[in-house]
Amino acid sequence: MNFLNKAPGFYFIVMMCCIGLYRCHDTIDSPGVADVDLTHIPYQPIPYLPDIPTGFPALEQPVDNPMTIDGIRLGRKLFYDPILSIDSTISCSSCHQQPKSFTDQLDFSPGVSGNTHRSSISLLNVAFQYHGFFWDGRAATLELQALQPIENVIEMGESWENVETKLRRNSGYQSDFRKAFGIESASMINRDLATKAISQFERTIISGGNTRYDRFVRGEIFLNDNETNGYLMFFNVDPVLPDAQCGHCHTAPLFGTTDYFNNGLQESADLEGFADKGLGAITGKASDNGKFKTPTLRNLVFTAPYMHDGRFTTIQQVVEHYTSGGKFSPNKSAFLNNLHLTESQKSDLISFILTLTDSSVLTNPAYKNPF
Amino acid sequence: MKIQALCLSVLLLIGLNSCKKDTGGTLTLHFKAFYDGQSLRMFDTKPFTNPEQVQFTHLSFMVSDLQLLDQSAKVNLKDVELVDLSFDDANSADGGYTITIDNLPAKSYSGLSFGIGVPADMNSKKPADYPSSSPLSNSSYYWVAWDSFIFMKTEGRIDTIGNGSFDTGFAFHTGTDNLYRIVMANIPILIEDGKNKNIDIDLDYKKVLDGIDIKSNPQNHNPKDSLQIKVLVQNLSNALTLVQ
């Protein structure tokens, strides 16, 4: 029997069944419009006590977002859940992948509708940053940072209204949000709590203490000759060896700062000639044009390509750029001049930078995809 | 009747006294950057040793132990503050970096003092030891090789042949305990109830760089540069002016 020859009534029944099935699917996790009381689910928050590496700053948790075991658990789920994007293809973890030290190892990160115009920045030790997020510092706090990619047309392309609806309908998230924040009903799930949870998880991504550098600082090991030479140049400790100028911006122990610098990537005769104005586009100050946040050098070996636009594919290229002095612009960092380092000295510098490698963070089960 | 009148008088006095609001006075300090007597903006071209010219890109320093002096005691105003004079526009440069202290006891003080840099007890710690709200938490102001906070940053670019090409960067920083300097001005400062007292503290960077050979040694972070750092610190006393 030819399917197309069915009577119109048959198609009507099929269509109604489809609608019914769709509605059944819609209500698998929740009653949809009606609110859901969550007070029967226990709310017993247990504070999370982070393990801070020796010499690191104290982890200052926001007063309105203290870390809890359940908050972190929820944040980890949200971090890995593509439900946050419009077509359920992109999650936070798409651009911040654990095996790649929480980058995506791409020059420009792909989103739901094309590529962004910046390379994803590592989340390592983001807990210790308090003054600006993204390469251009456009988010004041980690919580505000987590708010933005959802509604970025290129990145996730979703609206927070839709995300909130999706989360409120999901019985698993209803329970998770109740346990994390003590909300009384599903309707209380909102973007504020979602970004708080994501931030709590991101603050657990701490790396330090396991590297050769950290063990050297604690007096447990010696660096080899190449690493030692690199260290002396990195921090300009030795009167004989040249200053590699690294330690001004990549300061210990995090090997980044919350400051912004023009690191000589874009040539410009004046302060207005930058193709990507970076911090200047946010502050509106011409002197901030061409400046970008200093990323950490910890786990650099896993985070290629480098710079905000991923223009350098190897650490050697990065060192070459800095030792050559970079391209001219009026606000180029005063530390960028031709350093005249020998090939051997450049190699030693890289040897030292590689002492900042902590591969344990790439496989730490606490950071893995929970799904 | 007399007792009633006495009680009434006492109550009236108490009432009047409670109405009196002793708010104290306000002291406003304006730190300003100058170059050869002219207000200094970043990226302004300024003559240096002929034919050299300089453009400044960053000027800042730590002020610590800010105190009003009294004949009998000192009034602590602030433990530490990062004074950033890196202003791009004329209005901001003219206004300078402002520190305001309210509710000061009204009286005549005998002077003002502050340190440029941080004293040894603060300098014995590291940025990680300070909360993020403190300027000392900024690791950009700590130099590992010196085991010290950076007390003062003077950065810019130099045109070494006077052709308008500012192709060499310079960065002069100071630090270490022995180069912490306390600045003291013994001048009468009258703080009055409900009034603001303005004091300008001007720093002339031409005088700061007096005797410095930027072209030959545009940076001073290496241990062998200690003499150059001392010159910069010694120049401070000549470069600072206090204006009421």
XYZ file of C-alpha atoms in Angstrom:
615
model
C 0.000 0.000 0.000
C 1.265 3.356 -1.044
C 1.809 5.525 2.034
C 0.938 8.670 0.132
C -2.500 7.324 -0.684
C -3.683 7.451 2.934
C -6.829 9.425 3.740
C -6.449 12.925 5.207
C -7.795 11.643 8.520
C -4.839 9.320 8.781
C -2.395 12.196 8.427
C -4.330 14.161 11.010
C -4.000 11.297 13.496
C -0.302 10.917 12.754
C 0.226 14.659 13.211
C -1.624 14.690 16.528
C 0.414 11.727 17.704
C 3.596 13.587 16.792
C 2.438 16.638 18.709
C 1.499 14.435 21.607
C 4.834 12.675 21.549
C 6.638 16.015 21.334
C 4.725 17.320 24.306
C 5.448 14.101 26.181
C 9.162 14.657 25.502
C 8.819 18.229 26.641
C 7.414 17.129 29.946
C 9.724 14.215 30.624
C 11.818 16.349 32.926
C 9.270 18.818 34.157
C 5.717 19.988 33.934
C 6.840 22.883 31.720
C 4.897 25.982 32.620
C 4.006 24.965 36.147
C 6.617 25.623 38.795
C 8.206 22.776 40.694
C 8.611 22.768 44.433
C 12.133 21.658 45.391
C 12.020 21.974 49.153
C 11.854 18.198 49.622
C 15.417 17.961 48.282
C 17.981 18.394 51.069
C 20.092 21.536 50.970
C 23.241 20.896 52.982
C 26.045 22.996 51.518
C 29.551 21.794 52.319
C 32.247 24.443 51.889
C 35.001 23.570 49.429
C 38.487 23.991 50.793
C 40.861 24.505 47.879
C 44.366 23.104 47.995
C 46.495 26.176 47.347
C 50.067 25.578 46.149
C 52.847 27.002 48.286
C 53.633 30.587 47.415
C 50.346 31.200 45.633
C 48.073 34.048 46.747
C 45.106 33.285 48.944
C 42.015 32.313 46.971
C 39.534 35.078 47.664
C 36.059 33.759 47.018
C 33.342 36.300 46.273
C 31.216 36.952 49.344
C 28.083 36.208 47.360
C 29.464 33.060 45.757
C 31.330 30.882 48.221
C 32.509 27.586 46.777
C 30.664 24.462 47.853
C 30.957 20.834 46.840
C 27.509 20.877 45.231
C 28.081 24.263 43.620
C 31.235 22.985 41.959
C 29.511 19.769 40.896
C 26.748 21.783 39.240
C 29.232 24.159 37.661
C 31.165 21.267 36.186
C 27.980 19.884 34.590
C 27.082 23.261 33.155
C 30.645 23.765 31.920
C 30.446 20.586 29.860
C 26.787 20.809 28.811
C 26.125 22.019 25.232
C 22.553 22.761 26.295
C 23.849 26.273 26.898
C 24.205 26.873 23.146
C 21.406 27.466 20.677
C 21.902 24.202 18.790
C 23.364 22.123 21.613
C 26.735 21.839 19.904
C 28.946 24.167 21.942
C 29.739 24.135 25.645
C 32.301 26.041 27.672
C 34.509 22.985 27.322
C 34.470 23.268 23.539
C 36.930 26.149 23.746
C 38.443 25.226 27.111
C 39.406 21.570 26.811
C 41.068 19.821 29.715
C 43.534 17.773 27.604
C 44.677 21.046 26.040
C 45.193 22.773 29.363
C 41.777 24.402 29.020
C 42.365 25.967 25.616
C 41.316 24.564 22.233
C 44.724 24.813 20.578
C 43.258 26.836 17.732
C 44.020 30.321 16.502
C 40.359 31.305 16.457
C 37.815 29.364 18.470
C 34.833 27.987 16.524
C 31.314 28.766 17.716
C 27.810 28.018 16.506
C 28.106 30.454 13.612
C 31.700 30.687 12.525
C 34.914 31.527 14.281
C 35.561 34.066 16.972
C 38.332 36.602 16.354
C 40.348 35.591 19.398
C 42.127 32.459 20.534
C 40.711 30.874 23.686
C 42.691 31.760 26.777
C 43.653 29.098 29.325
C 41.554 28.846 32.471
C 44.474 27.658 34.546
C 44.566 29.441 37.915
C 41.759 31.765 36.905
C 40.751 31.675 40.579
C 43.577 34.049 41.411
C 42.581 36.706 38.917
C 40.500 39.511 40.278
C 40.779 42.364 37.827
C 39.419 41.670 34.380
C 38.676 38.715 32.135
C 38.910 37.967 28.406
C 41.929 39.124 26.418
C 40.577 42.669 26.507
C 39.377 42.671 30.112
C 35.778 43.380 29.205
C 34.364 41.372 32.123
C 35.100 42.599 35.621
C 34.570 39.276 37.379
C 34.653 35.596 36.526
C 30.889 35.425 37.043
C 30.352 38.251 34.553
C 32.732 36.552 32.142
C 30.663 33.372 32.210
C 27.592 35.408 31.326
C 28.820 36.598 27.958
C 29.590 33.619 25.645
C 26.000 32.336 25.877
C 24.559 35.352 24.082
C 27.525 35.964 21.812
C 26.121 35.362 18.324
C 29.251 33.578 17.167
C 30.098 31.597 20.292
C 26.873 30.029 21.606
C 24.175 32.133 19.994
C 21.581 31.410 22.655
C 19.544 33.736 24.845
C 19.752 33.475 28.594
C 15.949 33.356 28.692
C 16.029 30.130 26.697
C 18.850 28.686 28.739
C 16.980 29.425 31.947
C 13.882 27.728 30.533
C 15.872 24.657 29.521
C 17.495 24.402 32.917
C 14.221 24.936 34.802
C 12.562 22.124 32.860
C 15.311 19.622 33.552
C 14.674 17.580 36.686
C 18.380 16.839 37.065
C 19.302 20.521 37.070
C 16.360 21.324 39.339
C 17.891 19.038 41.926
C 21.430 20.263 41.263
C 20.510 23.928 41.677
C 18.566 23.134 44.847
C 21.568 21.322 46.337
C 23.975 24.047 45.233
C 22.045 27.154 46.161
C 19.072 26.093 48.264
C 16.469 27.456 45.879
C 12.899 26.537 46.755
C 11.447 26.138 43.299
C 12.581 25.503 39.736
C 11.540 28.983 38.677
C 14.343 30.356 40.821
C 16.954 28.861 38.512
C 18.481 31.784 36.659
C 21.577 33.029 34.871
C 23.001 34.512 38.038
C 23.109 31.116 39.749
C 24.260 29.330 36.594
C 27.255 31.612 36.143
C 28.045 31.420 39.831
C 28.184 27.639 39.591
C 30.340 27.702 36.462
C 32.694 30.134 38.177
C 32.918 27.907 41.228
C 34.035 25.018 39.041
C 36.499 27.143 37.110
C 38.054 28.329 40.360
C 38.972 24.738 41.180
C 41.226 24.500 38.105
C 44.439 25.181 39.961
C 47.833 24.236 38.661
C 51.026 24.671 40.603
C 53.208 22.830 43.003
C 53.893 19.903 40.700
C 56.126 21.591 38.173
C 59.899 21.457 38.108
C 59.921 25.200 38.744
C 57.746 24.901 41.853
C 59.852 22.049 43.190
C 62.977 24.114 42.500
C 61.508 27.062 44.403
C 60.750 24.769 47.335
C 64.342 23.591 47.287
C 63.454 20.016 46.380
C 65.352 19.800 43.090
C 68.007 21.607 41.088
C 67.312 22.923 37.642
C 69.735 21.724 34.979
C 72.247 24.113 33.435
C 70.033 25.149 30.529
C 67.018 25.710 32.753
C 69.115 27.675 35.230
C 70.465 29.946 32.494
C 66.929 30.464 31.291
C 65.756 31.275 34.810
C 68.548 33.825 35.299
C 67.641 35.576 32.043
C 63.902 35.330 32.608
C 64.157 37.232 35.897
C 67.330 39.166 35.037
C 69.138 37.884 38.085
C 72.640 37.513 36.678
C 74.788 40.597 35.907
C 76.551 38.740 33.092
C 73.615 37.233 31.236
C 71.240 39.446 29.231
C 67.775 40.361 30.475
C 65.185 38.424 28.510
C 62.543 40.810 29.879
C 60.010 38.028 30.491
C 59.649 38.535 34.240
C 58.162 42.000 33.979
C 54.848 40.746 32.662
C 54.945 37.032 33.415
C 55.470 37.359 37.129
C 55.857 34.522 39.592
C 54.132 32.521 40.908
C 51.296 32.621 38.375
C 53.498 33.683 35.443
C 50.905 36.114 34.202
C 49.507 39.329 35.564
C 46.188 41.064 35.499
C 47.861 43.943 33.695
C 47.592 44.635 29.991
C 50.453 45.329 27.623
C 51.066 46.177 24.016
C 53.467 43.395 23.167
C 54.445 44.615 19.736
C 52.229 42.415 17.591
C 50.632 45.198 15.561
C 52.564 47.927 13.797
C 51.043 51.378 14.084
C 52.488 54.840 13.636
C 49.985 56.276 16.073
C 47.649 55.123 18.806
C 44.655 54.758 16.505
C 46.102 52.434 13.893
C 45.492 49.065 15.536
C 43.314 46.572 13.689
C 42.357 44.989 17.032
C 42.303 47.635 19.754
C 42.046 45.119 22.577
C 41.740 46.827 25.954
C 41.358 50.229 24.277
C 38.060 49.166 22.707
C 36.744 48.587 26.217
C 38.174 51.562 28.091
C 37.946 54.055 25.225
C 41.449 55.274 26.045
C 43.750 55.589 23.057
C 46.740 54.674 25.204
C 45.097 51.286 25.879
C 44.769 50.480 22.183
C 46.677 47.379 21.155
C 46.988 46.159 24.725
C 46.005 42.658 25.777
C 45.954 40.685 28.971
C 49.087 38.799 29.969
C 48.295 35.073 29.873
C 49.962 32.579 32.154
C 53.039 30.741 30.928
C 52.176 27.732 33.047
C 51.599 24.725 30.763
C 52.587 26.811 27.767
C 53.678 23.677 25.956
C 50.024 22.560 25.799
C 48.428 25.840 24.739
C 49.727 26.592 21.248
C 49.037 28.556 19.142
C 50.041 31.670 21.049
C 48.900 35.286 21.419
C 45.361 36.614 21.346
C 45.087 35.780 17.673
C 47.049 32.540 17.732
C 49.591 33.838 15.240
C 52.541 31.875 16.576
C 52.438 28.107 16.400
C 55.583 27.366 18.407
C 57.250 28.668 21.557
C 60.347 29.279 19.436
C 58.388 31.769 17.321
C 57.180 33.539 20.454
C 60.704 33.866 21.814
C 61.900 35.066 18.423
C 59.209 37.745 18.399
C 60.084 39.065 21.834
C 63.826 38.967 21.388
C 63.512 40.864 18.086
C 61.687 43.695 19.851
C 58.368 43.348 18.045
C 56.657 45.880 15.795
C 56.635 49.592 16.485
C 53.732 51.496 17.970
C 53.846 54.434 20.392
C 52.602 52.460 23.394
C 54.577 49.300 22.761
C 55.877 47.977 26.061
C 59.116 49.694 27.013
C 60.600 46.273 27.675
C 60.398 45.227 24.040
C 63.676 46.023 22.374
C 66.072 43.929 20.340
C 67.684 41.751 22.978
C 70.459 40.221 20.877
C 70.082 36.815 22.493
C 72.123 33.990 21.007
C 70.402 30.861 19.741
C 71.738 29.030 22.763
C 70.307 31.634 25.120
C 66.911 31.452 23.410
C 67.000 27.696 23.782
C 67.844 28.040 27.484
C 64.957 30.422 27.931
C 62.576 27.851 26.479
C 64.090 25.174 28.699
C 63.181 27.268 31.711
C 59.647 27.986 30.447
C 59.120 24.252 30.062
C 59.838 23.806 33.776
C 56.371 25.362 34.239
C 54.735 22.245 32.794
C 52.155 20.409 34.883
C 50.648 17.558 32.890
C 48.640 16.292 35.870
C 46.053 18.979 35.283
C 45.262 17.453 31.884
C 44.051 14.223 33.396
C 42.832 15.279 36.825
C 39.515 13.430 37.221
C 38.042 16.363 39.136
C 38.013 18.396 35.942
C 36.748 15.731 33.547
C 33.495 15.705 31.623
C 30.860 14.350 34.038
C 28.490 13.200 31.293
C 11.679 75.846 91.715
C 15.407 76.460 91.677
C 16.057 72.742 91.328
C 13.640 72.552 88.410
C 15.389 75.446 86.686
C 18.778 73.858 87.225
C 17.619 70.547 85.767
C 16.137 72.359 82.790
C 19.384 74.207 82.193
C 21.419 71.014 82.375
C 19.097 69.262 79.925
C 19.265 72.248 77.596
C 23.044 72.198 77.672
C 23.124 68.470 76.976
C 20.675 68.936 74.128
C 22.656 71.762 72.583
C 25.870 69.817 72.893
C 24.365 66.801 71.158
C 23.256 69.002 68.271
C 26.820 70.102 67.628
C 28.292 67.966 64.833
C 32.051 67.721 64.977
C 32.683 66.341 61.469
C 36.300 67.392 61.215
C 37.997 68.571 58.064
C 39.148 67.077 54.772
C 42.623 66.908 53.312
C 42.950 66.423 49.557
C 46.334 65.628 48.079
C 46.843 66.018 44.340
C 49.914 64.230 43.007
C 50.858 65.708 39.624
C 53.470 64.940 36.993
C 55.477 67.743 35.429
C 58.331 67.979 32.976
C 60.503 71.037 33.197
C 57.709 72.897 34.928
C 54.989 71.930 32.441
C 52.122 69.566 33.127
C 53.052 66.158 31.729
C 50.798 63.940 29.643
C 51.755 60.554 28.330
C 53.065 60.533 24.746
C 53.920 64.249 24.824
C 57.286 64.794 23.166
C 59.775 66.390 25.551
C 63.385 67.438 24.946
C 65.995 65.451 26.829
C 69.748 65.652 26.360
C 70.180 67.354 22.992
C 69.316 66.028 20.404
C 67.421 63.348 22.302
C 63.688 63.524 22.917
C 61.505 61.405 25.184
C 57.894 60.348 25.407
C 56.601 58.914 28.667
C 54.204 55.969 28.615
C 53.869 55.064 32.279
C 54.582 56.936 35.511
C 53.684 55.552 38.918
C 55.015 55.109 42.426
C 54.016 53.664 45.769
C 53.227 56.092 48.571
C 53.301 54.617 52.055
C 52.958 55.719 55.665
C 51.202 58.924 54.691
C 51.020 61.030 57.855
C 50.094 64.451 59.092
C 52.647 65.655 61.592
C 51.749 67.205 64.887
C 54.035 68.490 67.585
C 52.885 65.757 69.915
C 51.970 62.921 67.592
C 51.541 61.700 64.044
C 48.198 61.136 62.397
C 48.255 58.140 60.091
C 46.349 58.845 56.891
C 47.119 55.866 54.677
C 49.292 52.747 54.815
C 49.985 52.367 51.120
C 48.647 53.724 47.842
C 49.722 53.249 44.245
C 49.907 56.692 42.690
C 49.509 56.347 38.925
C 50.256 59.502 36.960
C 49.925 57.943 33.502
C 47.331 60.381 32.204
C 46.684 60.789 28.478
C 44.594 63.933 28.469
C 45.348 67.420 29.713
C 42.447 67.633 32.150
C 43.387 64.438 33.921
C 47.058 65.405 33.986
C 46.200 68.797 35.440
C 43.972 67.204 38.080
C 46.562 64.617 38.987
C 46.085 61.584 41.171
C 43.955 62.463 44.158
C 43.987 61.076 47.677
C 41.212 62.391 49.935
C 41.115 61.878 53.682
C 37.941 62.901 55.500
C 37.062 63.452 59.149
C 40.446 64.737 60.224
C 40.581 66.443 63.615
C 40.465 70.185 63.084
C 43.728 71.770 64.154
C 46.945 73.171 62.851
C 49.429 70.475 61.892
C 53.116 71.034 61.587
C 53.753 69.099 58.402
C 53.208 66.121 56.125
C 55.300 63.043 55.507
C 55.163 59.964 53.302
C 57.436 57.304 51.946
C 58.129 56.688 48.288
C 58.197 52.924 48.109
C 57.299 50.696 50.995
C 59.074 50.307 54.351
C 61.028 47.175 55.183
C 58.229 45.442 57.068
C 55.918 45.665 54.051
C 58.763 44.899 51.657
C 59.643 41.686 53.447
C 56.455 40.141 52.109
C 55.464 39.157 48.597
C 52.427 40.115 46.494
C 50.826 36.768 47.296
C 50.814 37.775 50.964
C 48.514 40.730 50.356
C 44.766 40.685 49.659
C 43.680 41.583 46.147
C 42.370 44.917 47.422
C 45.911 46.028 48.274
C 48.092 47.638 45.600
C 50.849 45.391 46.905
C 49.013 42.329 45.586
C 49.914 43.387 42.048
C 52.803 41.159 41.040
C 53.764 43.645 38.326
C 55.122 45.743 41.166
C 57.435 43.056 42.493
C 60.862 42.282 41.120
C 62.097 38.826 42.012
C 65.746 39.598 41.352
C 65.664 42.397 43.935
C 63.452 40.479 46.358
C 61.601 43.752 46.598
C 58.520 45.595 45.552
C 59.025 48.099 42.768
C 58.763 51.490 44.417
C 58.608 53.628 41.329
C 58.128 53.076 37.600
C 59.214 55.590 34.981
C 58.729 54.230 31.478
C 58.669 55.611 27.980
C 60.416 55.769 24.653
C 63.412 57.762 23.499
C 64.329 59.281 20.151
C 68.091 59.078 20.366
C 68.952 61.148 17.260
C 66.169 63.715 17.313
C 64.467 62.626 14.101
C 61.088 61.852 15.670
C 61.578 58.100 15.747
C 60.990 56.928 19.298
C 62.231 53.467 18.631
C 63.886 52.590 21.936
C 61.921 51.873 25.068
C 63.212 52.832 28.498
C 62.069 51.549 31.855
C 63.531 52.818 35.098
C 62.299 51.173 38.238
C 63.443 51.583 41.817
C 63.233 49.246 44.779
C 64.975 47.515 47.731
C 64.940 48.539 51.386
C 67.951 50.823 51.268
C 66.330 52.923 48.550
C 63.101 53.586 50.413
C 62.847 57.318 50.940
C 60.733 59.261 53.396
C 59.683 62.699 52.232
C 58.911 65.210 54.968
C 57.581 68.753 54.578
C 57.604 70.895 57.707
C 54.916 73.375 56.781
C 51.855 74.463 58.735
C 48.711 72.721 57.509
C 45.461 74.039 58.913
C 42.566 71.592 58.933
C 39.239 73.238 59.713
C 35.878 71.695 60.529
C 33.741 71.211 57.445
C 36.387 72.559 55.106
C 38.688 71.008 52.530
C 42.408 71.646 52.478
C 44.090 71.140 49.091
C 47.757 70.349 48.747
C 49.494 69.701 45.436
C 52.502 67.401 45.391
C 54.302 67.970 42.106
C 56.920 65.643 40.707
C 59.097 66.958 37.891
C 60.359 64.075 35.804
C 63.047 66.113 34.084
C 64.649 66.377 37.486
C 63.967 62.698 38.234
C 65.978 61.748 35.136
C 68.745 64.262 35.757
C 72.112 62.606 35.149
C 70.583 59.456 33.660
C 72.018 58.271 30.340
C 68.930 56.740 28.794
C 70.555 55.971 25.477
C 73.389 53.927 26.943
C 71.385 52.159 29.591
C 67.647 52.321 29.000
C 66.778 49.858 31.748
C 67.949 49.170 35.259
C 66.721 45.824 36.517
C 70.019 44.042 36.467
C 72.168 43.928 39.619
C 74.856 45.901 37.775
C 72.465 48.843 37.384
C 72.316 49.666 41.091
C 74.215 52.956 40.680
C 71.684 54.242 38.176
C 68.836 53.346 40.537
C 70.506 55.292 43.350
C 70.741 58.370 41.146
C 67.023 58.175 40.400
C 66.189 57.975 44.098
C 68.574 60.778 45.040
C 66.914 62.973 42.438
C 63.529 62.627 44.102
C 64.127 65.221 46.811
C 64.896 67.865 44.157
C 62.062 66.767 41.923
C 59.277 67.000 44.500
C 57.493 70.232 45.309
C 54.665 70.762 47.761
C 52.195 73.536 46.946
C 49.380 74.716 49.253
